[in-house]
mmCIF file of C-alpha atoms in Angstrom:
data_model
loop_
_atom_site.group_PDB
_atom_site.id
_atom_site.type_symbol
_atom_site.label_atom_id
_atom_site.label_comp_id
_atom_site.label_asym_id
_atom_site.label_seq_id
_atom_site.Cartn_x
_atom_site.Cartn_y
_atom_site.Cartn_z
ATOM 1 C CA UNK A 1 42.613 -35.568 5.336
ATOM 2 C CA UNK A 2 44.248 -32.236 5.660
ATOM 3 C CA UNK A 3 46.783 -31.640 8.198
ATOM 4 C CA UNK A 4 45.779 -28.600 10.270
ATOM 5 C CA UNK A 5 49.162 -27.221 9.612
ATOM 6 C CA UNK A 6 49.310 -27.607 6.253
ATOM 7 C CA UNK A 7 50.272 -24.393 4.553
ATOM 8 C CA UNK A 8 47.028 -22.897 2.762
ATOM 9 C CA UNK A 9 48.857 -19.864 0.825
ATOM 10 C CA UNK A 10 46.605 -16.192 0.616
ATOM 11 C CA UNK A 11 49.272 -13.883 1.825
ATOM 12 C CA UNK A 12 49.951 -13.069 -1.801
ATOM 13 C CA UNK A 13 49.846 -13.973 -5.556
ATOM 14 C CA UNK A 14 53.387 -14.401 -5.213
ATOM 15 C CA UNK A 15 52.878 -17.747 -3.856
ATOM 16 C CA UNK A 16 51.147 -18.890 -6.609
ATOM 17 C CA UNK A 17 52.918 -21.080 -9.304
ATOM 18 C CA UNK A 18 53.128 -20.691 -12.822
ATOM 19 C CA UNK A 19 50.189 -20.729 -14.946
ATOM 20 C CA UNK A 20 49.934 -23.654 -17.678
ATOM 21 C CA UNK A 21 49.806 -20.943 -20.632
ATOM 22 C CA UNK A 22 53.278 -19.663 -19.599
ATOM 23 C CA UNK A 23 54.966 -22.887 -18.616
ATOM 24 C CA UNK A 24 54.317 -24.286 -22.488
ATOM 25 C CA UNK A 25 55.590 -21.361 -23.858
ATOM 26 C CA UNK A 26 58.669 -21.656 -21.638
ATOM 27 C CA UNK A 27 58.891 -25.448 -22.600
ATOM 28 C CA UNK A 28 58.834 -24.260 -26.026
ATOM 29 C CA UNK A 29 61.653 -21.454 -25.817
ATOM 30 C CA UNK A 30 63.597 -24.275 -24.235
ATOM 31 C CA UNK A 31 63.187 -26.693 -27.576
ATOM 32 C CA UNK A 32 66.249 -24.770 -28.886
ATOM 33 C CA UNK A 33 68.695 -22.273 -29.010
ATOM 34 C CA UNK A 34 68.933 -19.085 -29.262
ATOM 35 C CA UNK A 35 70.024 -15.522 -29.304
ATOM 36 C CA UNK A 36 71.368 -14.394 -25.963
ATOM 37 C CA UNK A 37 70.648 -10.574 -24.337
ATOM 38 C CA UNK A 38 66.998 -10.330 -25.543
ATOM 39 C CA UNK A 39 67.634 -10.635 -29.329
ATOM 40 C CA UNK A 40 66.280 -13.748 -29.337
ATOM 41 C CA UNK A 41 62.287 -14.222 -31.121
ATOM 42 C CA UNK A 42 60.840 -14.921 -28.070
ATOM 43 C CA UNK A 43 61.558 -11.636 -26.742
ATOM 44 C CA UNK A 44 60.706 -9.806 -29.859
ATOM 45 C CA UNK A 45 57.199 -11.546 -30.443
ATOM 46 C CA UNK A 46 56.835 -10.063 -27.326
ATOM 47 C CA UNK A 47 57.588 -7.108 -27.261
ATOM 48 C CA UNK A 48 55.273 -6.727 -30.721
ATOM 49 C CA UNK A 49 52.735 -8.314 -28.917
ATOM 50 C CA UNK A 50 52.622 -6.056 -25.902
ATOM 51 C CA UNK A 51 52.292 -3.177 -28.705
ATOM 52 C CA UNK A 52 49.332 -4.454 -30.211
ATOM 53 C CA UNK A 53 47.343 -5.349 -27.022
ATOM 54 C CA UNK A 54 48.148 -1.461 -26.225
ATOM 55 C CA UNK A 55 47.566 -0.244 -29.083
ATOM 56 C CA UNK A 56 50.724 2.115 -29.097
ATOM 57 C CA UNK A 57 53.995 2.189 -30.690
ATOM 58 C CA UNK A 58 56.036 1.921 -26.933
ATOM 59 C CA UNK A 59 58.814 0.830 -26.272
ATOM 60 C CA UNK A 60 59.248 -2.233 -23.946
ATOM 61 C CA UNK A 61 61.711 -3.551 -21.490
ATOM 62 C CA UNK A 62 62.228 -7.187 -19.382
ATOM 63 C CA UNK A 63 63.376 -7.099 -16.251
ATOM 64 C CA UNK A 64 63.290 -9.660 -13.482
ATOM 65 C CA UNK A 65 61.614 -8.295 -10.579
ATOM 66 C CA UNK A 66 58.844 -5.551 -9.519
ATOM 67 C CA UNK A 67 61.778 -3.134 -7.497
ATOM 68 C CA UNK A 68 63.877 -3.052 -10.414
ATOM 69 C CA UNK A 69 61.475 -1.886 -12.745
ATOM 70 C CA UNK A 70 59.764 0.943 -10.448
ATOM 71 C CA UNK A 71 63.060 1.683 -9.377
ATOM 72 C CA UNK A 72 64.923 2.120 -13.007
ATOM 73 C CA UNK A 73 61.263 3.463 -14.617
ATOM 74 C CA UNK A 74 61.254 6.335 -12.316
ATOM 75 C CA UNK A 75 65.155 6.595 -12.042
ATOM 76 C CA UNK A 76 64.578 7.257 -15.945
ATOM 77 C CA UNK A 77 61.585 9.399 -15.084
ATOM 78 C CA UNK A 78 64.019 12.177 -13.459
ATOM 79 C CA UNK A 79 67.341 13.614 -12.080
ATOM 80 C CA UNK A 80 68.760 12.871 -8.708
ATOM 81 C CA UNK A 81 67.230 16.213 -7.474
ATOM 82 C CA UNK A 82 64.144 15.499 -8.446
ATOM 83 C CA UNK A 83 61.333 14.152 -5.897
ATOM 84 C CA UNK A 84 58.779 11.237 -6.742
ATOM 85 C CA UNK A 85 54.928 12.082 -5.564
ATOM 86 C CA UNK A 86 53.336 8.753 -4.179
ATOM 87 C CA UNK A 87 50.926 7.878 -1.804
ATOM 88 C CA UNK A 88 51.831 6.985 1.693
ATOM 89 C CA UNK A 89 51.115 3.510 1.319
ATOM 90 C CA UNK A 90 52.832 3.086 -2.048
ATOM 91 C CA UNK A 91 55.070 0.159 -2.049
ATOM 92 C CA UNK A 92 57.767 2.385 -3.473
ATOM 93 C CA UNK A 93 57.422 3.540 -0.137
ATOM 94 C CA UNK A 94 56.932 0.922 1.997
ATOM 95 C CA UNK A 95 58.489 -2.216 0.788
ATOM 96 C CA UNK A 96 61.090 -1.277 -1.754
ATOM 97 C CA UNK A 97 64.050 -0.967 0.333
ATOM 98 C CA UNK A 98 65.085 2.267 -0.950
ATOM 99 C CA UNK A 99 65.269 1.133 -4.424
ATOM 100 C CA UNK A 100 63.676 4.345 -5.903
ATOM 101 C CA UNK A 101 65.847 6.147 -4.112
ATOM 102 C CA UNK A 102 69.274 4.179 -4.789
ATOM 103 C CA UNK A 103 68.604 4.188 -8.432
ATOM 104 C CA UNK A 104 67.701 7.855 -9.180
ATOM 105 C CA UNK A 105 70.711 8.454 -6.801
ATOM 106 C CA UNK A 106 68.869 10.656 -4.059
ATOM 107 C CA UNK A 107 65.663 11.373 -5.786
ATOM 108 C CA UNK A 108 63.364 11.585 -2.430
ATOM 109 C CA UNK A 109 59.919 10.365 -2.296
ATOM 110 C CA UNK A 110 56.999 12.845 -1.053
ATOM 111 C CA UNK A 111 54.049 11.158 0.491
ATOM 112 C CA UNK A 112 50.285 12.081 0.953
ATOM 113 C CA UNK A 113 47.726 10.433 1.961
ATOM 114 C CA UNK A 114 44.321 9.833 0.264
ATOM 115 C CA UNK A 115 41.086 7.943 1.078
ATOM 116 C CA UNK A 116 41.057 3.910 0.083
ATOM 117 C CA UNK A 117 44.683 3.768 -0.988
ATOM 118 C CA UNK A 118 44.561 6.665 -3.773
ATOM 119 C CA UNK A 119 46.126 9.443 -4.437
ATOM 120 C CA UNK A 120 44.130 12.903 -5.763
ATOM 121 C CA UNK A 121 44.754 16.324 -7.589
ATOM 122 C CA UNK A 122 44.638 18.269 -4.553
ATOM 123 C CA UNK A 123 46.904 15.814 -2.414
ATOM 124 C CA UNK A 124 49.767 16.267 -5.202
ATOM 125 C CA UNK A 125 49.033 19.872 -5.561
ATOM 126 C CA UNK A 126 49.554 20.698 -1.852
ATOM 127 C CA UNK A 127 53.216 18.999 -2.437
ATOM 128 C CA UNK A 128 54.033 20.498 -5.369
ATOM 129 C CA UNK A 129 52.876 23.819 -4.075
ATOM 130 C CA UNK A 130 54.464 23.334 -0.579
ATOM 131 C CA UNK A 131 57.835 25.304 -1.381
ATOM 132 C CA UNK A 132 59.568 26.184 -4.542
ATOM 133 C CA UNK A 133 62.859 27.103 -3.124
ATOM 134 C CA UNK A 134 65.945 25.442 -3.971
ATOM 135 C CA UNK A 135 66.411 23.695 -0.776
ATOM 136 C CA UNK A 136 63.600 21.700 -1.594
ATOM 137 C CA UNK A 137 63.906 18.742 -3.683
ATOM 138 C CA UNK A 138 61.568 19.574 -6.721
ATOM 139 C CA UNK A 139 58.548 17.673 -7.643
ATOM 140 C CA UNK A 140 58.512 15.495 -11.013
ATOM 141 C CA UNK A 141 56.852 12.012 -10.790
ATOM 142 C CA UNK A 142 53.997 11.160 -9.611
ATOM 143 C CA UNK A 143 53.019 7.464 -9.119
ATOM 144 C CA UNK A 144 50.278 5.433 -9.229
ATOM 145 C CA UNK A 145 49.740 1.665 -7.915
ATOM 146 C CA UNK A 146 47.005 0.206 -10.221
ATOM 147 C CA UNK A 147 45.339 -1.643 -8.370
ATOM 148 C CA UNK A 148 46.268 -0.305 -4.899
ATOM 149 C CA UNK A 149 48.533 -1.332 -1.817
ATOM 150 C CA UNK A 150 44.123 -1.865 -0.574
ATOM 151 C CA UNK A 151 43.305 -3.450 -3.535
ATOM 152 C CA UNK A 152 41.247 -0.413 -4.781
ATOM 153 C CA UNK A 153 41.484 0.607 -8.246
ATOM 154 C CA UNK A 154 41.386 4.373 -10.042
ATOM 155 C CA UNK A 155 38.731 4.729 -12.329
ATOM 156 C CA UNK A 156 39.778 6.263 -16.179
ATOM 157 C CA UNK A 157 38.389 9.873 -14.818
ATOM 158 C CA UNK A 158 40.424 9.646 -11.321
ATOM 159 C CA UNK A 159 43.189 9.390 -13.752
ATOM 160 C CA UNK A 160 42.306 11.660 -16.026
ATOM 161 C CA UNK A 161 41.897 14.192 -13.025
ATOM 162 C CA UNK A 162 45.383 13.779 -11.955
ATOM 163 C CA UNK A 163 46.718 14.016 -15.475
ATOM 164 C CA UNK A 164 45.763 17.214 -15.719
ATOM 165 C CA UNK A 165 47.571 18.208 -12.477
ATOM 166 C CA UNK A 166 50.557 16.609 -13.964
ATOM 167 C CA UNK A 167 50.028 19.154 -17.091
ATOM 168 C CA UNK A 168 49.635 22.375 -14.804
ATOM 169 C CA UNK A 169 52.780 21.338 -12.480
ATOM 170 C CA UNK A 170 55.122 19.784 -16.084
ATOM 171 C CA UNK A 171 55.045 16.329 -13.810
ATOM 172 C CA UNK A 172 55.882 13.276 -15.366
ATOM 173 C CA UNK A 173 53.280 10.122 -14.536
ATOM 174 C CA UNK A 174 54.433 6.603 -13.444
ATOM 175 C CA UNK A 175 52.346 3.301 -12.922
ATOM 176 C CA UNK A 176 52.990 0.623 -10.298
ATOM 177 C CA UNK A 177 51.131 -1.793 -12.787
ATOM 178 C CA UNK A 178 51.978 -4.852 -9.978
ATOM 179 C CA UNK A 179 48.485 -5.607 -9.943
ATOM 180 C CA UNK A 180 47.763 -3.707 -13.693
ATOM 181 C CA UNK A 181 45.458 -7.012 -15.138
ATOM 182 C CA UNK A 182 43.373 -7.104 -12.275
ATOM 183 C CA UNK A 183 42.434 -3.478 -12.784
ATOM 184 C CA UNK A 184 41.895 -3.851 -15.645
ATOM 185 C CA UNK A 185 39.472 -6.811 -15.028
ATOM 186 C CA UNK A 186 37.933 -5.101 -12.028
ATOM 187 C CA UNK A 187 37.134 -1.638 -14.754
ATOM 188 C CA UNK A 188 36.380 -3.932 -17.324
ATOM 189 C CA UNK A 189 38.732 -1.403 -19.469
ATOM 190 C CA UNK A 190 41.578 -2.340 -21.828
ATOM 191 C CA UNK A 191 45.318 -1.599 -21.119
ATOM 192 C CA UNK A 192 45.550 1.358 -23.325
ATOM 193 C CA UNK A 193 42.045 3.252 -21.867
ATOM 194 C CA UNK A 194 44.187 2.855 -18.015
ATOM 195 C CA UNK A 195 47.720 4.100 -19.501
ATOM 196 C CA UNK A 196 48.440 6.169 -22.551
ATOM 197 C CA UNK A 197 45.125 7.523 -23.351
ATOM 198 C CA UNK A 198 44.578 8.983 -19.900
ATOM 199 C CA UNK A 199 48.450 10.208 -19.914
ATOM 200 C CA UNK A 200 50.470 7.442 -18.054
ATOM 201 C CA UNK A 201 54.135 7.980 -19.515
ATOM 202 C CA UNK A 202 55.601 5.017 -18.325
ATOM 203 C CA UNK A 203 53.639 1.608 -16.593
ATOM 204 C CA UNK A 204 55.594 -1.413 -15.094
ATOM 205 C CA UNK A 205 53.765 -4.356 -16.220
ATOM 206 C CA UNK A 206 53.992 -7.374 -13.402
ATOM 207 C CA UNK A 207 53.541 -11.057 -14.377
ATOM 208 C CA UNK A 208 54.822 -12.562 -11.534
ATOM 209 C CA UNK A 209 51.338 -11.895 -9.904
ATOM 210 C CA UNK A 210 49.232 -12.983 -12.862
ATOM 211 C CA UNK A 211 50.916 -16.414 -13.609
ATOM 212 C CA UNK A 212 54.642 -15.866 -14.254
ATOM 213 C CA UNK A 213 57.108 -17.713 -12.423
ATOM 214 C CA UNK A 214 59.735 -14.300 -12.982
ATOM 215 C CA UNK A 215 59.415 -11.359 -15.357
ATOM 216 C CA UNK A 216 58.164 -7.846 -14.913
ATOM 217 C CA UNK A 217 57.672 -5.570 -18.629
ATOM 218 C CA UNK A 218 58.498 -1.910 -18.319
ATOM 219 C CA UNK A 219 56.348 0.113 -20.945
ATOM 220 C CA UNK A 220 57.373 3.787 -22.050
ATOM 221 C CA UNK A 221 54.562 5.414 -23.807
ATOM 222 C CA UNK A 222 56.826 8.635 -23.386
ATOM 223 C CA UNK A 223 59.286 7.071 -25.936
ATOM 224 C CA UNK A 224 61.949 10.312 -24.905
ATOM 225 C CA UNK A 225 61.815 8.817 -21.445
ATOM 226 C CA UNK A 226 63.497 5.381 -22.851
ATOM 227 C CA UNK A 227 66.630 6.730 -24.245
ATOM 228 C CA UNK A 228 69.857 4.619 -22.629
ATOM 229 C CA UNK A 229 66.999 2.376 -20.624
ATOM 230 C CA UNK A 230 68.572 -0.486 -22.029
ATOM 231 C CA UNK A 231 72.267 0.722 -20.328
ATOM 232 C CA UNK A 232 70.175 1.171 -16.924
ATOM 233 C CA UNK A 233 68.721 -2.078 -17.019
ATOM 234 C CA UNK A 234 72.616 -3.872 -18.128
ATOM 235 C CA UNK A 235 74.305 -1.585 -15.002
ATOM 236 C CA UNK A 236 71.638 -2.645 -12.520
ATOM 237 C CA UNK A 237 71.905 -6.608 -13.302
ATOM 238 C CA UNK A 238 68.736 -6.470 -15.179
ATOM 239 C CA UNK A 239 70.030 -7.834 -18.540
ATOM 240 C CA UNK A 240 68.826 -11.684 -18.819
ATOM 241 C CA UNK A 241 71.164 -13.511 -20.634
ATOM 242 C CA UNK A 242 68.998 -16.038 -21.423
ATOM 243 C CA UNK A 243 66.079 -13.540 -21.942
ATOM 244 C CA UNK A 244 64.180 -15.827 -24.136
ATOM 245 C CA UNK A 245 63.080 -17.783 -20.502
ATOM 246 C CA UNK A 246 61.319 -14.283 -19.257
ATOM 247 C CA UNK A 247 59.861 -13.426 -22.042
ATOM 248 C CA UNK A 248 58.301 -16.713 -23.563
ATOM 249 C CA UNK A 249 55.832 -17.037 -20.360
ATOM 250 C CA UNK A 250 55.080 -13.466 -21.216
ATOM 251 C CA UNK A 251 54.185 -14.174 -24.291
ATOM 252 C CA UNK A 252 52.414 -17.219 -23.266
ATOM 253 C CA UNK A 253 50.063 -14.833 -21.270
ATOM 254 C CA UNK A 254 49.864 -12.067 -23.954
ATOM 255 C CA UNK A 255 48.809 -14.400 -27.298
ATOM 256 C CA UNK A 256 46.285 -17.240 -24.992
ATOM 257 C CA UNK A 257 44.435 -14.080 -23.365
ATOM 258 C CA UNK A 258 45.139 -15.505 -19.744
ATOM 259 C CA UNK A 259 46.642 -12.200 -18.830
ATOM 260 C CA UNK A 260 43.063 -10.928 -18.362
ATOM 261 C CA UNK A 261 41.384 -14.500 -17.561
ATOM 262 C CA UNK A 262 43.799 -15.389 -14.948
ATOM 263 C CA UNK A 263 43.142 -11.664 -13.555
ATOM 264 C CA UNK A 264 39.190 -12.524 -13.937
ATOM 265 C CA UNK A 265 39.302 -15.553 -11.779
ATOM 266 C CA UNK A 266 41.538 -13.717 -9.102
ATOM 267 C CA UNK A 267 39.365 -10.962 -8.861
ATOM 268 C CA UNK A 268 35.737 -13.389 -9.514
ATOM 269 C CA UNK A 269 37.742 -14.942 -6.063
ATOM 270 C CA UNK A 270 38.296 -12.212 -3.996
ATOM 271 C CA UNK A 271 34.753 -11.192 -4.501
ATOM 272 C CA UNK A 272 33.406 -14.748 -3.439
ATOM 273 C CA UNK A 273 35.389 -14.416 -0.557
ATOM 274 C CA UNK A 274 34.347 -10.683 0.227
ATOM 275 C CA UNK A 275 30.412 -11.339 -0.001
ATOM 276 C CA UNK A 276 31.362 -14.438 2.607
ATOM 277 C CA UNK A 277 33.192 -12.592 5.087
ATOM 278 C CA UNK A 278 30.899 -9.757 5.075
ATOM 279 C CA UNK A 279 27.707 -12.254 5.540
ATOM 280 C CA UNK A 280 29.549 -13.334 8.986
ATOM 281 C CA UNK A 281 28.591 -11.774 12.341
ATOM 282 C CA UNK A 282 30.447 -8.331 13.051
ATOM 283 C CA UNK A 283 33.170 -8.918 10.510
ATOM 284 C CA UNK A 284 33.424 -5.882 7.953
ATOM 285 C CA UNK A 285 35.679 -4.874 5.682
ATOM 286 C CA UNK A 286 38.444 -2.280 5.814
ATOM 287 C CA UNK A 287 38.357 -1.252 1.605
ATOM 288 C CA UNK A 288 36.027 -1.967 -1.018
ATOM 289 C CA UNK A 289 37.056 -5.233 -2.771
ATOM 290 C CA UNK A 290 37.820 -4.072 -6.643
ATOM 291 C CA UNK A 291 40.328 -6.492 -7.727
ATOM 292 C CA UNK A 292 41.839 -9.552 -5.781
ATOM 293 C CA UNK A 293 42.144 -8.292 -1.977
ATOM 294 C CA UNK A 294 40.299 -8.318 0.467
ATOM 295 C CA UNK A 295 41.196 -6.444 3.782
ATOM 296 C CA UNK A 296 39.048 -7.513 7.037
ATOM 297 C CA UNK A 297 39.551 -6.262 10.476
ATOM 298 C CA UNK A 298 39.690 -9.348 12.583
ATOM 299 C CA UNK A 299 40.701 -10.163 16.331
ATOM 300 C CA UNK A 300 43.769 -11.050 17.153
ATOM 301 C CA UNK A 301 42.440 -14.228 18.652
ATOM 302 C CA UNK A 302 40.699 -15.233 15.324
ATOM 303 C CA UNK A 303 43.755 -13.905 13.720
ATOM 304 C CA UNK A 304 46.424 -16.349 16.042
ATOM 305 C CA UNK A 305 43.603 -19.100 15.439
ATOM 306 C CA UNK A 306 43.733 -18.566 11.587
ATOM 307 C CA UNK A 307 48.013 -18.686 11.342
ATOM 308 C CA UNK A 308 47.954 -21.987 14.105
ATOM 309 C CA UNK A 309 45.798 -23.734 11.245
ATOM 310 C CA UNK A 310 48.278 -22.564 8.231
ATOM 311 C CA UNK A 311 46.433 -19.949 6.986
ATOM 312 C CA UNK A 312 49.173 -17.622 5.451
ATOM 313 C CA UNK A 313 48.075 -13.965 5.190
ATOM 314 C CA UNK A 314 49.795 -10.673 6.070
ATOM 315 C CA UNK A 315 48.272 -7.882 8.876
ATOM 316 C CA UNK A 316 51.032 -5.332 7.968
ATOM 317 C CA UNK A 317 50.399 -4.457 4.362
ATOM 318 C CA UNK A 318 48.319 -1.242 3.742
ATOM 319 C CA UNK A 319 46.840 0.077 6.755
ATOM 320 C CA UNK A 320 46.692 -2.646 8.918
ATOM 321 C CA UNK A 321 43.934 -5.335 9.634
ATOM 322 C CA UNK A 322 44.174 -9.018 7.723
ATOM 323 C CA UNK A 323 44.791 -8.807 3.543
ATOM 324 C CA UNK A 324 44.515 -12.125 1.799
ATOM 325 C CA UNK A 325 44.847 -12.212 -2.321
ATOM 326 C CA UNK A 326 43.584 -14.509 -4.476
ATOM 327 C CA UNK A 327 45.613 -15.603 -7.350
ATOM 328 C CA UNK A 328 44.893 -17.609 -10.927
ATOM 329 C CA UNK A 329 44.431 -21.061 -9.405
ATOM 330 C CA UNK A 330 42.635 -20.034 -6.043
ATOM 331 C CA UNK A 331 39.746 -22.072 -5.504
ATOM 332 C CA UNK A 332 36.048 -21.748 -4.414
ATOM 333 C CA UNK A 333 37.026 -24.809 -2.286
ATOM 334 C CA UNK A 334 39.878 -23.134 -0.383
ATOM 335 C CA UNK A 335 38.010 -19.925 0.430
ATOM 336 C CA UNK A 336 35.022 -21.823 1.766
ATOM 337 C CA UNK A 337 37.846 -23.725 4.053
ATOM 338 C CA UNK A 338 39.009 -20.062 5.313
ATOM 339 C CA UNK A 339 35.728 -18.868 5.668
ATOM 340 C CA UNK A 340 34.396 -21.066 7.961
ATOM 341 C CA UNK A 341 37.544 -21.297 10.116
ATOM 342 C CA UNK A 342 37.434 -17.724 10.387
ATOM 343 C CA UNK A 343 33.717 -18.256 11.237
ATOM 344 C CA UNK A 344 34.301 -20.760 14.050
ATOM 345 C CA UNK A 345 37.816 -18.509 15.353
ATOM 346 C CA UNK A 346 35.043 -15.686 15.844
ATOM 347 C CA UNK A 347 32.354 -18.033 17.556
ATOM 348 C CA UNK A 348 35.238 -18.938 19.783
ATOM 349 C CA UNK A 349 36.632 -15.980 20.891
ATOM 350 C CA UNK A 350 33.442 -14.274 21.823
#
């Protein structure tokens, strides 16, 4: 039988562990040797691969973590007296240590805020149109987080909307892709209808959420944008030496299609557990559940309860209340297990 405080992990899909697609292509990159710095095959196939699932001639980058490649993508994106739209929630903002920042050296970040997580033309018109003096640190980036810091998502004509405020302000557009394959799951929409044929210039690929143990991809559909990225990613200790083991498990994803079924099952998750929570008593939820989290305003007794049983799920991200994400290999099992302690925690406290 279960302990009670056994560890039951839905804080993030960062606790998840590698996906069996990825692990046999890393098994396989590890038969023999091979080219060092990312000229290696692995890395190439790729790279080619990533090309042809977008449809687009970009040019594509490895690096190990999500920080590093928002912070070098929009570091790339402009000059250090440049300023970076985003909303307020953005983890650019919130939970990447100054790394946009550090990287552009001084490039500031401009917040607004915007209903369910997203951004919109008129919040990144007011900043852009705010002052146009010297003095103030001129707009242009703006990024998006597909799916959003509240697990929402922006639809293809959200994102064509703010494309064309890019075009009337000359701004340059960046994706947060951390949660990019569960947007696309959630839209039912390939990668190139949410990026370069709705104007994204640049989109940071994660695959540590979706079933990689390491590895984030930086795309530049704005090929102009890429020049010297590769001298960026070297100065910032983003050059694997051994590439071939981050790029393998990418490829793993890419050619078996469990980029998009992994995302699938997260998201087919998060909605199991969404229509659950929402069938209990006076529990509602704080977002609308469009890829794999789910936000719920709970009481802090139910919420003590929950983390005394090993429940493991954040109350800080976003705007508060209780997040929990599903990942590849949550089960219907485990969320029935939550659900009905978080059933009994409410009986209990009322």
């Amino acid at each position: 039988m279960t302990s009670e405080c056994t560890p039951r992990f839905l804080a993030s899909d960062n606790t998840s562990g590698i996906c069996p697609e990825a692990m046999q292509y890393l098994m396989e990159a590890n038969q023999a040797d091979d080219l060092a710095y990312g000229n290696d095959r692995w890395t190439e196939r790729a790279a080619n691969r990533f090309r042809e699932m977008f449809d687009y001639d970009c040019d594509v980058f490895f690096v190990f973590n999500g920080t590093a490649a928002n912070s070098l993508a929009l570091s790339a994106m402009g000059r250090s007296y440049h300023s970076v739209i985003c909303h307020e929630l953005a983890h650019i903002e919130t939970d990447e240590c100054g790394g946009p920042e550090f990287f552009s050296n001084g490039a500031k970040l401009l917040t607004s805020p915007g209903a369910n997580g997203k951004l919109t033309p008129e919040g990144i018109e007011a900043l852009v149109t705010r002052r146009s003096d010297i003095h103030y640190p001129k707009p242009k980036v703006v990024s998006l987080t597909q799916a959003t810091e509240v697990g929402t998502v922006y639809t293809r004509e959200e994102l064509l909307a703010i494309r064309a405020i890019a075009d009337k302000h000359d701004l340059r557009l960046h994706m947060d892709g951390a949660r990019f394959a569960n947007a696309c799951a959630g839209l039912n929409a390939t990668p190139a209808e949410l990026t370069w044929q709705v104007g994204v210039d640049a989109l940071c690929f994660s695959g540590t959420k979706n079933g990689l143990a390491m590895g984030e991809a930086i795309l530049f559909f704005n090929r102009d944008l890429a020049e010297d990225f590769s001298y960026r990613c070297k100065q910032a200790g983003q050059l694997a030496s051994k590439m071939r083991y981050i790029s393998a498990p990418w490829l793993g994803l890419l050619e078996s299609g469990a980029w998009l079924t992994n995302a699938q099952h997260a998201n087919a998750m998060a909605d199991y557990l969404s229509a659950g929570l929402q069938a209990l008593p006076g529990v509602s939820l704080m977002f609308p559940t469009q890829a794999n989290s789910v936000f719920v305003e709970l009481p802090a007794h139910a919420i003590n309860t929950l983390k005394a049983k090993g429940w493991t799920f954040y109350t800080f991200i976003g705007a508060g209340g209780a997040r929990f994400v599903c990942a590849w290999n949550t089960t219907v099992e485990l969320l029935d297990l939550l659900i009905a302690d978080i059933k009994a925690a409410l009986e209990n406290s009322r």
